[in-house]
Amino acid sequence: DAMVIQNPRYQVTQFGKPVTLSCSQTLNHNVMYWYQQKSSQAPKLLFHYYDKDFNNEADTPDNFQSRRPNTSFCFLDIRSPGLGDAAMYLCATSTGIDEQYFGPGTRLTVT
Amino acid sequence: QQQVKQSPQSLIVQKGGISIINCAYENTAFDYFPWYQQFPGKGPALLIAIRPDVSEKKEGRFTISFNKSAKQFSLHIMDSQPGDSATYFCAATGNSGYSTLTFGKGTMLLVSP
């Protein structure tokens, strides 16, 4: 049973055209994370929510924003995607202690 | 500043052999050390994890060895199989109320038939 669901799995957008990626969870976890992963690299944390408390990593570009309307859903908005934003975007959840559960990711292509 | 150093970057092991991946950390506040396995095009999946109060944890063919004084931990895959071919990430976190993972750079493992 899918516990962390990401939609779409593949997204193609044009340079500069806003895009939104979606994550939902059935685990009822307090914490939700967004990571960016480029080829052959480790996941890089962009930001996370502890309940409604938003925590932005210092080096996350302003171009990236997030919304968490409720416990189950979290969105990643890329306001003006550049070619360098092409990557796998991973959503993860946790209770706030220890294990993080990752979704399958959304592969973003910028043309 | 990279707080978790992982080696090797890539590893080729014959089927049936032992795969060993090493990690070292700097932050003494870390108290939880998971390993993630990632197949191409998939999200990372938790493989096995350890806390510093034990020196070894074994789950099936996978074993974590932990050396608190040296601030090092390693993953051993016994009887490696072609299906184990994946990228492995070590990580560390401190229990500060909510956890953010610090990842190593990853090891690409290829198990040859």
PDB file of C-alpha atoms in Angstrom:
ATOM      1  CA  ASP A   1       0.000   0.000   0.000  1.00  0.00           C
ATOM      2  CA  ALA A   2       1.373   3.358  -1.009  1.00  0.00           C
ATOM      3  CA  MET A   3       2.105   5.493   2.045  1.00  0.00           C
ATOM      4  CA  VAL A   4       3.699   8.543   0.432  1.00  0.00           C
ATOM      5  CA  ILE A   5       2.222   9.388  -2.928  1.00  0.00           C
ATOM      6  CA  GLN A   6       3.660  11.869  -5.369  1.00  0.00           C
ATOM      7  CA  ASN A   7       1.926  13.254  -8.414  1.00  0.00           C
ATOM      8  CA  PRO A   8       2.729  13.425 -11.171  1.00  0.00           C
ATOM      9  CA  ARG A   9       5.559  10.948 -11.475  1.00  0.00           C
ATOM     10  CA  TYR A  10       6.889  12.787 -14.504  1.00  0.00           C
ATOM     11  CA  GLN A  11       6.437  16.472 -15.219  1.00  0.00           C
ATOM     12  CA  VAL A  12       7.642  18.451 -18.190  1.00  0.00           C
ATOM     13  CA  THR A  13       7.481  22.211 -18.005  1.00  0.00           C
ATOM     14  CA  GLN A  14       8.793  25.067 -20.041  1.00  0.00           C
ATOM     15  CA  PHE A  15      11.514  27.416 -18.919  1.00  0.00           C
ATOM     16  CA  GLY A  16       9.915  30.042 -16.688  1.00  0.00           C
ATOM     17  CA  LYS A  17       6.490  28.391 -16.541  1.00  0.00           C
ATOM     18  CA  PRO A  18       5.294  27.817 -12.966  1.00  0.00           C
ATOM     19  CA  VAL A  19       4.846  24.234 -11.903  1.00  0.00           C
ATOM     20  CA  THR A  20       3.382  22.554  -8.826  1.00  0.00           C
ATOM     21  CA  LEU A  21       4.295  19.135  -7.541  1.00  0.00           C
ATOM     22  CA  SER A  22       2.046  17.275  -5.142  1.00  0.00           C
ATOM     23  CA  CYS A  23       2.647  14.948  -2.220  1.00  0.00           C
ATOM     24  CA  SER A  24       0.138  13.151  -0.051  1.00  0.00           C
ATOM     25  CA  GLN A  25       0.557  10.706   2.801  1.00  0.00           C
ATOM     26  CA  THR A  26      -1.579   8.114   4.529  1.00  0.00           C
ATOM     27  CA  LEU A  27       0.707   7.807   7.552  1.00  0.00           C
ATOM     28  CA  ASN A  28      -0.644  10.818   9.451  1.00  0.00           C
ATOM     29  CA  HIS A  29       2.913  11.949  10.128  1.00  0.00           C
ATOM     30  CA  ASN A  30       3.607  15.369  11.585  1.00  0.00           C
ATOM     31  CA  VAL A  31       6.577  16.165   9.426  1.00  0.00           C
ATOM     32  CA  MET A  32       6.748  16.441   5.663  1.00  0.00           C
ATOM     33  CA  TYR A  33       9.915  17.167   3.699  1.00  0.00           C
ATOM     34  CA  TRP A  34      10.794  18.186   0.182  1.00  0.00           C
ATOM     35  CA  TYR A  35      14.127  17.155  -1.303  1.00  0.00           C
ATOM     36  CA  GLN A  36      15.768  17.848  -4.624  1.00  0.00           C
ATOM     37  CA  GLN A  37      17.946  15.094  -6.046  1.00  0.00           C
ATOM     38  CA  LYS A  38      20.112  15.511  -9.102  1.00  0.00           C
ATOM     39  CA  SER A  39      21.756  12.687 -10.956  1.00  0.00           C
ATOM     40  CA  SER A  40      24.360  10.785  -8.929  1.00  0.00           C
ATOM     41  CA  GLN A  41      23.895  13.052  -5.930  1.00  0.00           C
ATOM     42  CA  ALA A  42      22.389  12.689  -2.494  1.00  0.00           C
ATOM     43  CA  PRO A  43      18.970  14.173  -1.810  1.00  0.00           C
ATOM     44  CA  LYS A  44      19.203  17.831  -0.838  1.00  0.00           C
ATOM     45  CA  LEU A  45      16.683  19.118   1.673  1.00  0.00           C
ATOM     46  CA  LEU A  46      14.757  22.146   0.432  1.00  0.00           C
ATOM     47  CA  PHE A  47      12.362  22.663   3.341  1.00  0.00           C
ATOM     48  CA  HIS A  48      10.139  20.834   5.745  1.00  0.00           C
ATOM     49  CA  TYR A  49       6.994  21.294   7.770  1.00  0.00           C
ATOM     50  CA  TYR A  50       6.569  20.241  11.350  1.00  0.00           C
ATOM     51  CA  ASP A  51       2.787  20.346  11.441  1.00  0.00           C
ATOM     52  CA  LYS A  52       2.168  23.866  10.096  1.00  0.00           C
ATOM     53  CA  ASP A  53       5.561  25.175  11.176  1.00  0.00           C
ATOM     54  CA  PHE A  54       7.529  25.853   7.982  1.00  0.00           C
ATOM     55  CA  ASN A  55      11.309  25.453   7.989  1.00  0.00           C
ATOM     56  CA  ASN A  56      13.284  26.666   5.011  1.00  0.00           C
ATOM     57  CA  GLU A  57      16.866  25.585   4.413  1.00  0.00           C
ATOM     58  CA  ALA A  58      19.193  28.571   4.175  1.00  0.00           C
ATOM     59  CA  ASP A  59      20.355  27.772   0.655  1.00  0.00           C
ATOM     60  CA  THR A  60      16.957  26.985  -0.861  1.00  0.00           C
ATOM     61  CA  PRO A  61      16.352  29.421  -3.717  1.00  0.00           C
ATOM     62  CA  ASP A  62      13.449  31.855  -3.399  1.00  0.00           C
ATOM     63  CA  ASN A  63      12.112  30.324  -6.603  1.00  0.00           C
ATOM     64  CA  PHE A  64      10.964  27.344  -4.533  1.00  0.00           C
ATOM     65  CA  GLN A  65       7.980  27.603  -2.252  1.00  0.00           C
ATOM     66  CA  SER A  66       5.776  25.164  -0.424  1.00  0.00           C
ATOM     67  CA  ARG A  67       2.282  24.870   0.963  1.00  0.00           C
ATOM     68  CA  ARG A  68       0.817  22.435   3.437  1.00  0.00           C
ATOM     69  CA  PRO A  69      -2.950  22.928   3.584  1.00  0.00           C
ATOM     70  CA  ASN A  70      -3.516  19.979   5.903  1.00  0.00           C
ATOM     71  CA  THR A  71      -1.726  17.035   7.500  1.00  0.00           C
ATOM     72  CA  SER A  72      -2.044  14.813   4.455  1.00  0.00           C
ATOM     73  CA  PHE A  73      -0.968  17.095   1.639  1.00  0.00           C
ATOM     74  CA  CYS A  74       2.061  19.167   0.789  1.00  0.00           C
ATOM     75  CA  PHE A  75       2.879  21.029  -2.416  1.00  0.00           C
ATOM     76  CA  LEU A  76       6.094  22.240  -3.971  1.00  0.00           C
ATOM     77  CA  ASP A  77       5.755  25.296  -6.163  1.00  0.00           C
ATOM     78  CA  ILE A  78       8.525  26.312  -8.526  1.00  0.00           C
ATOM     79  CA  ARG A  79       7.671  29.822  -9.618  1.00  0.00           C
ATOM     80  CA  SER A  80       9.989  30.205 -12.606  1.00  0.00           C
ATOM     81  CA  PRO A  81      11.764  26.953 -13.394  1.00  0.00           C
ATOM     82  CA  GLY A  82      15.196  27.185 -14.904  1.00  0.00           C
ATOM     83  CA  LEU A  83      17.152  24.489 -16.682  1.00  0.00           C
ATOM     84  CA  GLY A  84      19.108  23.931 -13.476  1.00  0.00           C
ATOM     85  CA  ASP A  85      15.930  22.958 -11.661  1.00  0.00           C
ATOM     86  CA  ALA A  86      15.547  19.776 -13.662  1.00  0.00           C
ATOM     87  CA  ALA A  87      15.839  17.015 -11.090  1.00  0.00           C
ATOM     88  CA  MET A  88      13.996  14.362  -9.136  1.00  0.00           C
ATOM     89  CA  TYR A  89      11.888  15.894  -6.392  1.00  0.00           C
ATOM     90  CA  LEU A  90      11.304  13.678  -3.409  1.00  0.00           C
ATOM     91  CA  CYS A  91       8.732  14.045  -0.692  1.00  0.00           C
ATOM     92  CA  ALA A  92       9.250  12.333   2.643  1.00  0.00           C
ATOM     93  CA  THR A  93       7.375  12.083   5.915  1.00  0.00           C
ATOM     94  CA  SER A  94       8.218  11.207   9.481  1.00  0.00           C
ATOM     95  CA  THR A  95       6.776  11.318  12.967  1.00  0.00           C
ATOM     96  CA  GLY A  96       9.506  13.791  13.814  1.00  0.00           C
ATOM     97  CA  ILE A  97      11.794  11.179  15.273  1.00  0.00           C
ATOM     98  CA  ASP A  98      14.026   8.849  13.316  1.00  0.00           C
ATOM     99  CA  GLU A  99      12.742   7.191  10.139  1.00  0.00           C
ATOM    100  CA  GLN A 100      11.792   9.170   7.096  1.00  0.00           C
ATOM    101  CA  TYR A 101       9.584   7.517   4.510  1.00  0.00           C
ATOM    102  CA  PHE A 102      10.157   8.643   0.958  1.00  0.00           C
ATOM    103  CA  GLY A 103       7.752   8.789  -1.913  1.00  0.00           C
ATOM    104  CA  PRO A 104       8.634   7.558  -5.403  1.00  0.00           C
ATOM    105  CA  GLY A 105       9.578  11.040  -6.573  1.00  0.00           C
ATOM    106  CA  THR A 106       8.586  13.321  -9.415  1.00  0.00           C
ATOM    107  CA  ARG A 107      11.016  13.625 -12.295  1.00  0.00           C
ATOM    108  CA  LEU A 108      10.938  17.233 -13.513  1.00  0.00           C
ATOM    109  CA  THR A 109      12.152  18.115 -16.971  1.00  0.00           C
ATOM    110  CA  VAL A 110      12.531  21.770 -18.000  1.00  0.00           C
ATOM    111  CA  THR A 111      12.542  22.500 -21.713  1.00  0.00           C
TER     112      THR A 111
ATOM    113  CA  GLN B   1      30.511  21.520   5.338  1.00  0.00           C
ATOM    114  CA  GLN B   2      29.943  17.874   4.677  1.00  0.00           C
ATOM    115  CA  GLN B   3      29.129  16.255   7.985  1.00  0.00           C
ATOM    116  CA  VAL B   4      28.864  12.659   6.796  1.00  0.00           C
ATOM    117  CA  LYS B   5      31.629  11.304   4.606  1.00  0.00           C
ATOM    118  CA  GLN B   6      30.877   8.139   2.639  1.00  0.00           C
ATOM    119  CA  SER B   7      33.203   5.838   0.755  1.00  0.00           C
ATOM    120  CA  PRO B   8      33.725   4.357  -1.720  1.00  0.00           C
ATOM    121  CA  GLN B   9      31.872   6.341  -4.358  1.00  0.00           C
ATOM    122  CA  SER B  10      31.350   3.160  -6.380  1.00  0.00           C
ATOM    123  CA  LEU B  11      31.834  -0.510  -5.745  1.00  0.00           C
ATOM    124  CA  ILE B  12      31.811  -3.642  -7.882  1.00  0.00           C
ATOM    125  CA  VAL B  13      31.388  -6.954  -6.100  1.00  0.00           C
ATOM    126  CA  GLN B  14      30.957 -10.444  -7.464  1.00  0.00           C
ATOM    127  CA  LYS B  15      27.800 -12.358  -6.700  1.00  0.00           C
ATOM    128  CA  GLY B  16      28.143 -14.031  -3.339  1.00  0.00           C
ATOM    129  CA  GLY B  17      30.789 -11.623  -2.110  1.00  0.00           C
ATOM    130  CA  ILE B  18      30.676  -9.125   0.720  1.00  0.00           C
ATOM    131  CA  SER B  19      29.957  -5.468  -0.016  1.00  0.00           C
ATOM    132  CA  ILE B  20      31.292  -2.967   2.501  1.00  0.00           C
ATOM    133  CA  ILE B  21      30.443   0.726   2.555  1.00  0.00           C
ATOM    134  CA  ASN B  22      31.903   3.075   5.127  1.00  0.00           C
ATOM    135  CA  CYS B  23      30.740   6.333   6.629  1.00  0.00           C
ATOM    136  CA  ALA B  24      32.249   8.789   9.083  1.00  0.00           C
ATOM    137  CA  TYR B  25      30.547  11.642  10.847  1.00  0.00           C
ATOM    138  CA  GLU B  26      31.679  14.725  12.692  1.00  0.00           C
ATOM    139  CA  ASN B  27      28.719  15.896  14.716  1.00  0.00           C
ATOM    140  CA  THR B  28      28.677  14.177  18.088  1.00  0.00           C
ATOM    141  CA  ALA B  29      25.025  15.176  18.509  1.00  0.00           C
ATOM    142  CA  PHE B  30      24.035  12.604  15.890  1.00  0.00           C
ATOM    143  CA  ASP B  31      22.301   9.676  17.521  1.00  0.00           C
ATOM    144  CA  TYR B  32      20.511   7.832  14.756  1.00  0.00           C
ATOM    145  CA  PHE B  33      22.185   6.383  11.693  1.00  0.00           C
ATOM    146  CA  PRO B  34      20.019   4.976   8.890  1.00  0.00           C
ATOM    147  CA  TRP B  35      21.052   3.469   5.591  1.00  0.00           C
ATOM    148  CA  TYR B  36      18.896   4.017   2.534  1.00  0.00           C
ATOM    149  CA  GLN B  37      18.805   1.962  -0.652  1.00  0.00           C
ATOM    150  CA  GLN B  38      17.790   3.644  -3.876  1.00  0.00           C
ATOM    151  CA  PHE B  39      17.101   2.016  -7.214  1.00  0.00           C
ATOM    152  CA  PRO B  40      17.187   4.116 -10.399  1.00  0.00           C
ATOM    153  CA  GLY B  41      14.057   6.206 -10.804  1.00  0.00           C
ATOM    154  CA  LYS B  42      12.774   5.364  -7.318  1.00  0.00           C
ATOM    155  CA  GLY B  43      12.761   7.113  -3.982  1.00  0.00           C
ATOM    156  CA  PRO B  44      15.191   6.042  -1.246  1.00  0.00           C
ATOM    157  CA  ALA B  45      13.943   3.238   0.976  1.00  0.00           C
ATOM    158  CA  LEU B  46      15.068   2.688   4.546  1.00  0.00           C
ATOM    159  CA  LEU B  47      17.206  -0.437   4.673  1.00  0.00           C
ATOM    160  CA  ILE B  48      18.489  -0.642   8.220  1.00  0.00           C
ATOM    161  CA  ALA B  49      19.321   1.790  11.011  1.00  0.00           C
ATOM    162  CA  ILE B  50      21.285   1.859  14.245  1.00  0.00           C
ATOM    163  CA  ARG B  51      21.596   3.895  17.411  1.00  0.00           C
ATOM    164  CA  PRO B  52      24.924   4.463  19.180  1.00  0.00           C
ATOM    165  CA  ASP B  53      24.008   2.289  22.171  1.00  0.00           C
ATOM    166  CA  VAL B  54      24.787  -0.843  20.155  1.00  0.00           C
ATOM    167  CA  SER B  55      27.873  -1.714  18.132  1.00  0.00           C
ATOM    168  CA  GLU B  56      26.194  -3.924  15.575  1.00  0.00           C
ATOM    169  CA  LYS B  57      22.774  -4.562  14.110  1.00  0.00           C
ATOM    170  CA  LYS B  58      21.919  -7.339  11.712  1.00  0.00           C
ATOM    171  CA  GLU B  59      18.869  -7.788   9.524  1.00  0.00           C
ATOM    172  CA  GLY B  60      19.105 -10.713   7.158  1.00  0.00           C
ATOM    173  CA  ARG B  61      22.106 -10.216   4.891  1.00  0.00           C
ATOM    174  CA  PHE B  62      22.555  -6.592   5.978  1.00  0.00           C
ATOM    175  CA  THR B  63      24.668  -5.596   8.989  1.00  0.00           C
ATOM    176  CA  ILE B  64      25.569  -2.199  10.384  1.00  0.00           C
ATOM    177  CA  SER B  65      28.747  -1.952  12.427  1.00  0.00           C
ATOM    178  CA  PHE B  66      29.088   1.138  14.597  1.00  0.00           C
ATOM    179  CA  ASN B  67      32.191   2.550  16.265  1.00  0.00           C
ATOM    180  CA  LYS B  68      31.175   5.448  18.484  1.00  0.00           C
ATOM    181  CA  SER B  69      34.679   6.435  19.579  1.00  0.00           C
ATOM    182  CA  ALA B  70      35.887   6.603  15.978  1.00  0.00           C
ATOM    183  CA  LYS B  71      32.632   8.200  14.808  1.00  0.00           C
ATOM    184  CA  GLN B  72      32.368   5.663  12.032  1.00  0.00           C
ATOM    185  CA  PHE B  73      29.746   3.221  10.852  1.00  0.00           C
ATOM    186  CA  SER B  74      29.595   0.794   7.996  1.00  0.00           C
ATOM    187  CA  LEU B  75      27.167  -1.333   6.028  1.00  0.00           C
ATOM    188  CA  HIS B  76      28.033  -4.917   5.214  1.00  0.00           C
ATOM    189  CA  ILE B  77      26.023  -6.831   2.636  1.00  0.00           C
ATOM    190  CA  MET B  78      26.720 -10.531   2.916  1.00  0.00           C
ATOM    191  CA  ASP B  79      26.217 -12.897  -0.016  1.00  0.00           C
ATOM    192  CA  SER B  80      25.691  -9.934  -2.344  1.00  0.00           C
ATOM    193  CA  GLN B  81      23.176 -10.520  -5.142  1.00  0.00           C
ATOM    194  CA  PRO B  82      22.630  -8.779  -8.493  1.00  0.00           C
ATOM    195  CA  GLY B  83      19.329  -7.485  -7.081  1.00  0.00           C
ATOM    196  CA  ASP B  84      21.339  -5.556  -4.489  1.00  0.00           C
ATOM    197  CA  SER B  85      22.749  -3.371  -7.260  1.00  0.00           C
ATOM    198  CA  ALA B  86      21.625   0.104  -6.262  1.00  0.00           C
ATOM    199  CA  THR B  87      22.873   3.310  -4.720  1.00  0.00           C
ATOM    200  CA  TYR B  88      23.298   3.252  -0.969  1.00  0.00           C
ATOM    201  CA  PHE B  89      23.225   6.360   1.195  1.00  0.00           C
ATOM    202  CA  CYS B  90      24.273   6.539   4.789  1.00  0.00           C
ATOM    203  CA  ALA B  91      22.701   9.275   6.863  1.00  0.00           C
ATOM    204  CA  ALA B  92      22.712  10.695  10.344  1.00  0.00           C
ATOM    205  CA  THR B  93      20.399  12.743  12.466  1.00  0.00           C
ATOM    206  CA  GLY B  94      20.092  14.050  15.977  1.00  0.00           C
ATOM    207  CA  ASN B  95      16.962  13.674  18.013  1.00  0.00           C
ATOM    208  CA  SER B  96      16.223  17.330  18.523  1.00  0.00           C
ATOM    209  CA  GLY B  97      12.480  17.094  18.572  1.00  0.00           C
ATOM    210  CA  TYR B  98      12.245  16.812  14.834  1.00  0.00           C
ATOM    211  CA  SER B  99      14.799  15.220  12.610  1.00  0.00           C
ATOM    212  CA  THR B 100      16.485  16.339   9.443  1.00  0.00           C
ATOM    213  CA  LEU B 101      18.784  13.857   7.774  1.00  0.00           C
ATOM    214  CA  THR B 102      22.371  14.580   6.804  1.00  0.00           C
ATOM    215  CA  PHE B 103      23.195  12.287   3.913  1.00  0.00           C
ATOM    216  CA  GLY B 104      26.482  10.909   2.718  1.00  0.00           C
ATOM    217  CA  LYS B 105      27.174  11.340  -0.989  1.00  0.00           C
ATOM    218  CA  GLY B 106      26.179   7.805  -1.845  1.00  0.00           C
ATOM    219  CA  THR B 107      27.803   4.606  -3.090  1.00  0.00           C
ATOM    220  CA  MET B 108      26.806   3.039  -6.357  1.00  0.00           C
ATOM    221  CA  LEU B 109      26.990  -0.735  -5.902  1.00  0.00           C
ATOM    222  CA  LEU B 110      27.119  -3.131  -8.824  1.00  0.00           C
ATOM    223  CA  VAL B 111      26.959  -6.837  -8.092  1.00  0.00           C
ATOM    224  CA  SER B 112      28.163  -8.784 -11.079  1.00  0.00           C
ATOM    225  CA  PRO B 113      26.495 -12.145 -11.853  1.00  0.00           C
TER     226      PRO B 113
END
